[in-house]
mmCIF file of C-alpha atoms in Angstrom:
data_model
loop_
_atom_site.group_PDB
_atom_site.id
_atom_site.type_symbol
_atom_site.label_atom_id
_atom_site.label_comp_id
_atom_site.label_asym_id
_atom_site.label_seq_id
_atom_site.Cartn_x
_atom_site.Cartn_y
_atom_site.Cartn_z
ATOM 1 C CA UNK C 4 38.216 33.396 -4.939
ATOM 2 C CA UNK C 5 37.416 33.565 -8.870
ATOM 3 C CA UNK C 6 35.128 30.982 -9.585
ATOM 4 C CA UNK C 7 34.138 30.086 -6.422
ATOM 5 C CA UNK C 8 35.860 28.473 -3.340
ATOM 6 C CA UNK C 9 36.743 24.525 -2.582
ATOM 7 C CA UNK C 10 33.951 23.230 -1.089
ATOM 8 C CA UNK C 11 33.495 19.901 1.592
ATOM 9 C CA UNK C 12 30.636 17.859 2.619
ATOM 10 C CA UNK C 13 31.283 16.898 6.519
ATOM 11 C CA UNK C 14 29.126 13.468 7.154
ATOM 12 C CA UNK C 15 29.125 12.869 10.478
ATOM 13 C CA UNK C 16 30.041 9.778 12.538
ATOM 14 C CA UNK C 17 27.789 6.962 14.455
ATOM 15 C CA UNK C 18 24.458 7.833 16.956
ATOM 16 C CA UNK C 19 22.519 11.015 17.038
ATOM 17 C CA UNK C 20 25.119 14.253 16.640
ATOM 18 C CA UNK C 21 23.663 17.576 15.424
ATOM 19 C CA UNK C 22 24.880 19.989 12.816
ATOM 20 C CA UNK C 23 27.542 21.543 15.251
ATOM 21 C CA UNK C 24 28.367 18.040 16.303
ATOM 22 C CA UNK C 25 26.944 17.891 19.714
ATOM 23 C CA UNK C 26 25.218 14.827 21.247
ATOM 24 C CA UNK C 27 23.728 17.230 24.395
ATOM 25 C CA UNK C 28 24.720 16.324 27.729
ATOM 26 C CA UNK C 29 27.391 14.176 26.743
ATOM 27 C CA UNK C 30 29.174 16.060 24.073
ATOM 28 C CA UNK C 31 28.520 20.252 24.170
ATOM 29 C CA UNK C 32 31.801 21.558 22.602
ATOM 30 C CA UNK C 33 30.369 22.363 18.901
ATOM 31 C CA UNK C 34 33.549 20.579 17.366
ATOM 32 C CA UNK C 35 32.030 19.818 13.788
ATOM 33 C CA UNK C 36 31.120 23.610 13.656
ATOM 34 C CA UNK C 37 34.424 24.183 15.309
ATOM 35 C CA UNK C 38 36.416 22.034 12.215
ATOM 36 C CA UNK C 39 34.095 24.200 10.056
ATOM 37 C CA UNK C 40 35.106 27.572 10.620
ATOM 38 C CA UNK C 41 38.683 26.521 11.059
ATOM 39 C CA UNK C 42 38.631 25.335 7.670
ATOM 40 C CA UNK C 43 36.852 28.021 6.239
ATOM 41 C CA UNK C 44 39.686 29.928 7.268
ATOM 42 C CA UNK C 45 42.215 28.134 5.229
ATOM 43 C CA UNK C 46 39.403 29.190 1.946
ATOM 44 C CA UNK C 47 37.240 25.650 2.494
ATOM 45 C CA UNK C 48 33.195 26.576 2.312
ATOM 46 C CA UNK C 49 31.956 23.483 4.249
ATOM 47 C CA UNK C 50 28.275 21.786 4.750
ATOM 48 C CA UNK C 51 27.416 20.325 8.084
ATOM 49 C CA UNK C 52 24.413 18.033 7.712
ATOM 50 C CA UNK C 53 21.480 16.662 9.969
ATOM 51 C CA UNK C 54 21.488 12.404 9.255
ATOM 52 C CA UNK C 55 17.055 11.858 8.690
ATOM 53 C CA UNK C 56 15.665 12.011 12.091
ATOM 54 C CA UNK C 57 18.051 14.208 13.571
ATOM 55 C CA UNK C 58 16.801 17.825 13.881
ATOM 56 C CA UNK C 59 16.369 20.025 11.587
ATOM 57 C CA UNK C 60 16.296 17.216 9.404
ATOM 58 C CA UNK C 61 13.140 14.784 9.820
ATOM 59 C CA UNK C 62 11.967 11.054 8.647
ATOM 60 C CA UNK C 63 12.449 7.888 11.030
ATOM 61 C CA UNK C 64 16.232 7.930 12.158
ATOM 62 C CA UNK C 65 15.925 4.389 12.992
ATOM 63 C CA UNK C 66 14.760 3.432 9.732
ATOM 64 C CA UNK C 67 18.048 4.848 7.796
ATOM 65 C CA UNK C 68 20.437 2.304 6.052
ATOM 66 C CA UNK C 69 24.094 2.559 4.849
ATOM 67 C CA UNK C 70 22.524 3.012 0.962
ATOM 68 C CA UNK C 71 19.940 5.543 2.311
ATOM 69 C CA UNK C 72 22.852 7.900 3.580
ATOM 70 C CA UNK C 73 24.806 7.416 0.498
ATOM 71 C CA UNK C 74 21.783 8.760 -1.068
ATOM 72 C CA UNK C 75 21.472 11.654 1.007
ATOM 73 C CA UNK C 76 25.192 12.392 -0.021
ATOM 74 C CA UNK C 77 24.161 12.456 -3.197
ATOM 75 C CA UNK C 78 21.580 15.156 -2.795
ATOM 76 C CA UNK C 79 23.891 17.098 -0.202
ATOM 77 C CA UNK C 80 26.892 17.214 -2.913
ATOM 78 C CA UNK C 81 24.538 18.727 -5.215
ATOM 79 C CA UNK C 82 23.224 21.403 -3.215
ATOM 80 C CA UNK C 83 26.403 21.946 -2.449
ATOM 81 C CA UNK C 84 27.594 22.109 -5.821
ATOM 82 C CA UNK C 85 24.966 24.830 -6.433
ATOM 83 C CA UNK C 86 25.872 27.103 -3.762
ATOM 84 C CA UNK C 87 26.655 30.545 -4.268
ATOM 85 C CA UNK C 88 29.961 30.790 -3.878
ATOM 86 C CA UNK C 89 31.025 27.306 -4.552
ATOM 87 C CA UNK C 90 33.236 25.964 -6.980
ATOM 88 C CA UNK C 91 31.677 23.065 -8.557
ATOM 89 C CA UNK C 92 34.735 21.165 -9.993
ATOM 90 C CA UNK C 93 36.803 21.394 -6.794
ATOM 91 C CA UNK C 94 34.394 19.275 -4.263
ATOM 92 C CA UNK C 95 35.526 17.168 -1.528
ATOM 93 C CA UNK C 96 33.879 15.072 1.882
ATOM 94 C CA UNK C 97 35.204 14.785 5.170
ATOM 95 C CA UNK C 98 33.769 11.493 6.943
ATOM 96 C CA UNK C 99 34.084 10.924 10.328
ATOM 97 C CA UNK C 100 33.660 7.669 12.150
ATOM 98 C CA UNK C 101 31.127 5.947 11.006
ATOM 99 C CA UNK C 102 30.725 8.959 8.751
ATOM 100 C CA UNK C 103 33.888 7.560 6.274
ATOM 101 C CA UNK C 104 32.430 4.410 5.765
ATOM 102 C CA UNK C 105 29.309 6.219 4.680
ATOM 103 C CA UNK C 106 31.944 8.681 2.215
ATOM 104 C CA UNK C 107 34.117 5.370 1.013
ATOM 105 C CA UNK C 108 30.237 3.628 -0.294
ATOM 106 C CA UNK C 109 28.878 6.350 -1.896
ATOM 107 C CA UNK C 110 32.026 6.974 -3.745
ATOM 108 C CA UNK C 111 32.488 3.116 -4.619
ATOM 109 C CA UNK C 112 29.359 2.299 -5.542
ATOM 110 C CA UNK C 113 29.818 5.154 -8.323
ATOM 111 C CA UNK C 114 26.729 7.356 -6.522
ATOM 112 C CA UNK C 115 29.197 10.291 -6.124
ATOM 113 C CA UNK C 116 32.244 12.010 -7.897
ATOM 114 C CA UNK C 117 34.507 13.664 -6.156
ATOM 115 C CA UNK C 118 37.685 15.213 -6.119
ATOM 116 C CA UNK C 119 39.187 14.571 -2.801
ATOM 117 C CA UNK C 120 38.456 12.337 0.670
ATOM 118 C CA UNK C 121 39.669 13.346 4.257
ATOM 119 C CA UNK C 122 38.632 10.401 6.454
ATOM 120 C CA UNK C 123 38.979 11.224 10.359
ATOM 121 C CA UNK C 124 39.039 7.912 12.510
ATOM 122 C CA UNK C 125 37.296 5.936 9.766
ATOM 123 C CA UNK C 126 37.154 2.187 10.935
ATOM 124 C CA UNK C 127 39.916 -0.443 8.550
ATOM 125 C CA UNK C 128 37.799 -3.188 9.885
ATOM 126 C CA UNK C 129 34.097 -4.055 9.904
ATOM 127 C CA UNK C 130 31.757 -2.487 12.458
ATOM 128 C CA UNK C 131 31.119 -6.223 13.868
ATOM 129 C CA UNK C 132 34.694 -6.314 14.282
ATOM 130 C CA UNK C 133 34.822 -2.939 15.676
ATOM 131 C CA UNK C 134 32.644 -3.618 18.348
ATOM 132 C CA UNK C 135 34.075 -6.311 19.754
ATOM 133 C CA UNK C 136 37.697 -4.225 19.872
ATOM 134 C CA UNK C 137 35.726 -1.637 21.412
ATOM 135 C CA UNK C 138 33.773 -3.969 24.036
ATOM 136 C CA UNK C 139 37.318 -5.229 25.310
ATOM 137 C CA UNK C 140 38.750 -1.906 25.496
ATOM 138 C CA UNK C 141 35.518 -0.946 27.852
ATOM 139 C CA UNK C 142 36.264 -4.509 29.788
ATOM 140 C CA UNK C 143 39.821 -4.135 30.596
ATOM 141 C CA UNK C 144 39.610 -0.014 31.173
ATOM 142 C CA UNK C 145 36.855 -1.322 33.828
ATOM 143 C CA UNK C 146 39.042 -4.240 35.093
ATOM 144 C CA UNK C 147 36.918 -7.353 33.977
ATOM 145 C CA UNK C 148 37.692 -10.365 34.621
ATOM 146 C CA UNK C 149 38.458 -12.502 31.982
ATOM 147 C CA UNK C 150 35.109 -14.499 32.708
ATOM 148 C CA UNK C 151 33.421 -11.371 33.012
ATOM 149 C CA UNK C 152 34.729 -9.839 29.722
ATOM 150 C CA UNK C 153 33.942 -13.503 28.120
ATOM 151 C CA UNK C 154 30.508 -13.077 28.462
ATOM 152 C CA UNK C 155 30.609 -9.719 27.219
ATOM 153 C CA UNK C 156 31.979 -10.800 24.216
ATOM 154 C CA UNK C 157 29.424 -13.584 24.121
ATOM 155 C CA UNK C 158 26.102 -10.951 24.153
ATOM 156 C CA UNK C 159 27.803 -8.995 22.130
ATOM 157 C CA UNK C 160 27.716 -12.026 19.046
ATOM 158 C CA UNK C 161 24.401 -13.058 20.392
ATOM 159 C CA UNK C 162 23.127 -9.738 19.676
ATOM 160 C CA UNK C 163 24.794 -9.315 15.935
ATOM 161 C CA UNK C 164 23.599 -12.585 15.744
ATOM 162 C CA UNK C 165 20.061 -11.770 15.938
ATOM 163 C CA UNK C 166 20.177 -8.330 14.005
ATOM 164 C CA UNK C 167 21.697 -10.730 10.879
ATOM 165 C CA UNK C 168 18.632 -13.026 11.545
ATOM 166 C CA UNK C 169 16.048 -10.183 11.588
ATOM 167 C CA UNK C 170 13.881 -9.217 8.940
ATOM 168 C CA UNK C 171 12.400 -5.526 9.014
ATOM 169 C CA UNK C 172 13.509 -2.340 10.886
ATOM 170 C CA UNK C 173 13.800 -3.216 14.272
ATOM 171 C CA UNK C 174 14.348 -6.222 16.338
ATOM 172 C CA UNK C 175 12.197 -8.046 18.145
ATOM 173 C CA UNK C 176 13.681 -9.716 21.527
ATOM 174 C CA UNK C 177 13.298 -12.562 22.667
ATOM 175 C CA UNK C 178 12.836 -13.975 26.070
ATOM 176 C CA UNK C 179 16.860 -14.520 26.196
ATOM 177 C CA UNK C 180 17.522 -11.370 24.376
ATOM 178 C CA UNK C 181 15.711 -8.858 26.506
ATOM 179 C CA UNK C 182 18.406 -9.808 28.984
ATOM 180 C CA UNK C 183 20.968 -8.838 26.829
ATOM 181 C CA UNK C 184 21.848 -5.251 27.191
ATOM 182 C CA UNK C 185 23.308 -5.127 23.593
ATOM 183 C CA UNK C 186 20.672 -6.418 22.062
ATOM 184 C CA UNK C 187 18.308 -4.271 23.703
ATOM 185 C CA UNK C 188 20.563 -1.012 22.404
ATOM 186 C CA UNK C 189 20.171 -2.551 18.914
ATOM 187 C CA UNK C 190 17.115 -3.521 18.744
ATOM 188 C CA UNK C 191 15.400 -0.084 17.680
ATOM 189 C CA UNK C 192 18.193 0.355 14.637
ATOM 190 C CA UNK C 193 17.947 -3.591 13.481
ATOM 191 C CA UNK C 194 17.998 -2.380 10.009
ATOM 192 C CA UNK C 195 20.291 -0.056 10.266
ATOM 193 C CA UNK C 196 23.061 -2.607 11.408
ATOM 194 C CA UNK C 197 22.419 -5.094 9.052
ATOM 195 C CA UNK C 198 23.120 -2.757 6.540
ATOM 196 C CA UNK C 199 26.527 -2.169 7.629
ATOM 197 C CA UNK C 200 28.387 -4.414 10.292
ATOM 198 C CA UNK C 201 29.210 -6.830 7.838
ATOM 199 C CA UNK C 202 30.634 -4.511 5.477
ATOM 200 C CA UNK C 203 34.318 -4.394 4.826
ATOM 201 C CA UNK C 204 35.884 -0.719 4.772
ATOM 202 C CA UNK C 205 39.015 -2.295 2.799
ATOM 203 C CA UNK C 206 36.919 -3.525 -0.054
ATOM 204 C CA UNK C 207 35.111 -0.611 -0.244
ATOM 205 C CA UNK C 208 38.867 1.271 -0.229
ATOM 206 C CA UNK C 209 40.532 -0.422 -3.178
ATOM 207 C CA UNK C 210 37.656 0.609 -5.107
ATOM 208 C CA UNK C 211 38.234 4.345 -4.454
ATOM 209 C CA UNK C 212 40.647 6.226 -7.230
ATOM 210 C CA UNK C 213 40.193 9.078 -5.768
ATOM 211 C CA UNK C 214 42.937 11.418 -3.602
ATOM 212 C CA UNK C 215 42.539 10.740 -0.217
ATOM 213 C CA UNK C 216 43.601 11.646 3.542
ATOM 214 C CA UNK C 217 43.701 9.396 6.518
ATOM 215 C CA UNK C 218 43.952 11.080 9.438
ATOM 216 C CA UNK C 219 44.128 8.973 12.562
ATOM 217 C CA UNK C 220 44.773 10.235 16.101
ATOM 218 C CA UNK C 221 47.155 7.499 18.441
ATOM 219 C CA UNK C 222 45.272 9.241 21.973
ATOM 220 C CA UNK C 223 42.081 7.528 20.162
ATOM 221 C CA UNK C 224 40.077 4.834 21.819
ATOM 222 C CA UNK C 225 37.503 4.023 19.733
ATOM 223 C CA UNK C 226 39.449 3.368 16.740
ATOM 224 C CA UNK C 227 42.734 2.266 17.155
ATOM 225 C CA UNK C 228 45.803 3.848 15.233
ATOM 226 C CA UNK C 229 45.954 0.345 13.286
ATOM 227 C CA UNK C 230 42.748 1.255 11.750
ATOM 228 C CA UNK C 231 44.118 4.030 9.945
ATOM 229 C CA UNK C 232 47.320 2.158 8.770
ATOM 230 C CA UNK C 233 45.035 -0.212 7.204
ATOM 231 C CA UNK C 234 42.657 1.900 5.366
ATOM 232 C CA UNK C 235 45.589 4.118 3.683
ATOM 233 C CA UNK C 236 46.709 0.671 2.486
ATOM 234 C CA UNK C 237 44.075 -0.279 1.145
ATOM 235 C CA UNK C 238 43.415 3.081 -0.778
ATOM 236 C CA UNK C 239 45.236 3.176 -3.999
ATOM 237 C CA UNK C 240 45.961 6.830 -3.779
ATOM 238 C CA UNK C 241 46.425 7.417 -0.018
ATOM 239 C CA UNK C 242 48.239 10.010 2.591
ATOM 240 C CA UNK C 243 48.150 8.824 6.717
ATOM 241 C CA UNK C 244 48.559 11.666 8.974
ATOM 242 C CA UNK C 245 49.143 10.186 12.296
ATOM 243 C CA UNK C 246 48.569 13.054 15.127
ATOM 244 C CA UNK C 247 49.546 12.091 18.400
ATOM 245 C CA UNK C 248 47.709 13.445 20.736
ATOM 246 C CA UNK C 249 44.430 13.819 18.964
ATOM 247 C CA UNK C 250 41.366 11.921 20.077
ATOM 248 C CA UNK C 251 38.160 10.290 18.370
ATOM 249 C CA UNK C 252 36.539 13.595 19.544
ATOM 250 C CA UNK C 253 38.664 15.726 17.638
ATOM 251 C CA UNK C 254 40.134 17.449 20.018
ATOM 252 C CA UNK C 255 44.268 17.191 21.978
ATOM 253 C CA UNK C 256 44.956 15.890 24.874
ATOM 254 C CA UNK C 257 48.608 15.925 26.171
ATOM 255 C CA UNK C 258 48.031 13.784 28.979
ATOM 256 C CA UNK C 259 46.642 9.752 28.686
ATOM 257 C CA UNK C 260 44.261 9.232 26.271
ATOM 258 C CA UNK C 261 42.032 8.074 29.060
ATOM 259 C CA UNK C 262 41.886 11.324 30.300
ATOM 260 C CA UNK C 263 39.692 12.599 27.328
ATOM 261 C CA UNK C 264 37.674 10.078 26.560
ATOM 262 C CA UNK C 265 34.928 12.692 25.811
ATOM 263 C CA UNK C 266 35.762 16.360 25.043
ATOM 264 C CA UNK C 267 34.680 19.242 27.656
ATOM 265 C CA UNK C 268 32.331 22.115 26.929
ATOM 266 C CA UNK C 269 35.055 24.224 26.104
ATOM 267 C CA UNK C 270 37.904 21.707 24.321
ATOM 268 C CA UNK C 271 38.914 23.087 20.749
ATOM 269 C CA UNK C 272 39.242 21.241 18.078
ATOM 270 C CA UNK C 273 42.711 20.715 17.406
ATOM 271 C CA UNK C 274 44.964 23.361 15.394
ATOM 272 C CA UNK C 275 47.139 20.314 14.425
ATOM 273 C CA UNK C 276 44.188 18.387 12.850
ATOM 274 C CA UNK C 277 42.779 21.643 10.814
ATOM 275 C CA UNK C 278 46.585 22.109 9.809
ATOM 276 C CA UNK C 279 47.176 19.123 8.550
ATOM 277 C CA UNK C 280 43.525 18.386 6.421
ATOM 278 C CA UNK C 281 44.426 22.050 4.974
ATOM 279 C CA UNK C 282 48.017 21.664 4.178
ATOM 280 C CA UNK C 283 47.137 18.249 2.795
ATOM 281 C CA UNK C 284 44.303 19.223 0.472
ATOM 282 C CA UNK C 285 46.195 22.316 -0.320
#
């Protein structure tokens, strides 16, 4: 279009995905290049990105931090913003995940300007308090018993715990922490963690004048729908899109959400979802 099109900066969410998305064998359906091109047909130009570590890019993934990825959205909105092609005054993120905390700091903490936020299963609660909903979902989907799911509970705030405690980039375990699986997991992104479990999404929300869209799916298990509710709340200028079959994987399932707890090699992305983040920033 004259003067360029609308352009979006997709941050992805939490672990190791590539540009397309992909975390190979576990996830192989391409679905962040997938929500790419889908937008691009609704007139979106949009820039997948490699977190440090994660090929192409390179650095020490492990040694990234919640500020050190704001930063990096810094830099990506301004090569962005001087793309051929690209309209400069009409720029936007997508975060997903983890990936909207990342979006909601930068732009609170006054690093970025933007004109617009989509926010795709973005956590309304802090990652500490994430984990724990997630590590009774896991319990009670693999029938724990309530002793058993006590003491998963109980590593897990052992674990965070220690990472608090910690001083440097990774964690060193101790005798009674090498037999905690979650601490074990952590210990390589120490710093990382620290940065960000204690972080409240909400606070960082009410902070954030800009236009924004929460979309949250109810066939999600890692985040759950109240998530959502709470971080359009908290936004002063808000609009929830609720999907109903969508999943944290981005992708429709008609039957139980259990059913699609990660998406096959050849699961779209789902037409409702690109819809609705086009019609909305439309």
């Amino acid at each position: 279009p004259p003067g360029g099109a609308p352009a979006l900066l997709l941050l992805p969410g939490s672990g190791a995905p590539d540009v397309d998305g992909n975390v190979a064998p576990v996830i192989t359906n391409s679905g962040y290049r997938q929500l790419a091109l889908a937008l691009g047909c609704h007139g979106y130009t949009v820039l997948r990105v490699a977190k440090m570590g994660i090929p192409p890019s390179t650095g020490d993934a492990n040694s990234a931090t919640l500020d050190s990825y704001a930063r990096n959205t810094v830099d990506w909105l301004e090569a962005l913003a001087a793309a051929e092609g690209v309209d400069a005054r009409r720029l936007g993120i997508i975060g997903h995940s983890e990936g909207a905390i990342h979006a909601l700091y930068a732009v609170a903490e006054g690093l970025v300007e933007v004109d617009a936020l989509v926010l795709i299963a973005g956590p309304g609660r802090t990652m500490a308090e994430l984990l724990a909903e997630q590590t009774l979902w896991a319990g009670e989907r693999a029938g724990l018993s309530d002793e058993a799911m006590a003491d998963q509970l109980a590593d897990l705030e052992a674990a965070l715990a220690a990472v608090r405690a910690a001083t440097g980039q990774r964690l060193e375990l101790t005798a009674e922490l090498r037999d905690n699986a979650q601490a074990v997991q952590m210990a390589p992104v120490a710093g990382f963690l620290r940065s960000i479990i204690d972080v409240d999404p909400l606070a960082l929300a009410a902070r954030v004048d800009v236009p924004a869209v929460v979309v949250q799916g109810l066939k999600d298990v890692q985040v759950a729908a109240e998530h959502g509710r709470l971080l359009a709340s908290a936004l002063p200028r808000a609009t929830l899109l609720e999907l109903p079959d969508l999943t944290h994987n981005l992708v429709d399932t008609p039957g139980p959400a259990e059913e699609r707890l990660l998406p096959l090699p050849d699961d779209v992305v789902s037409p409702t979802l690109v819809q609705a983040i086009a019609t909305a920033l439309h």
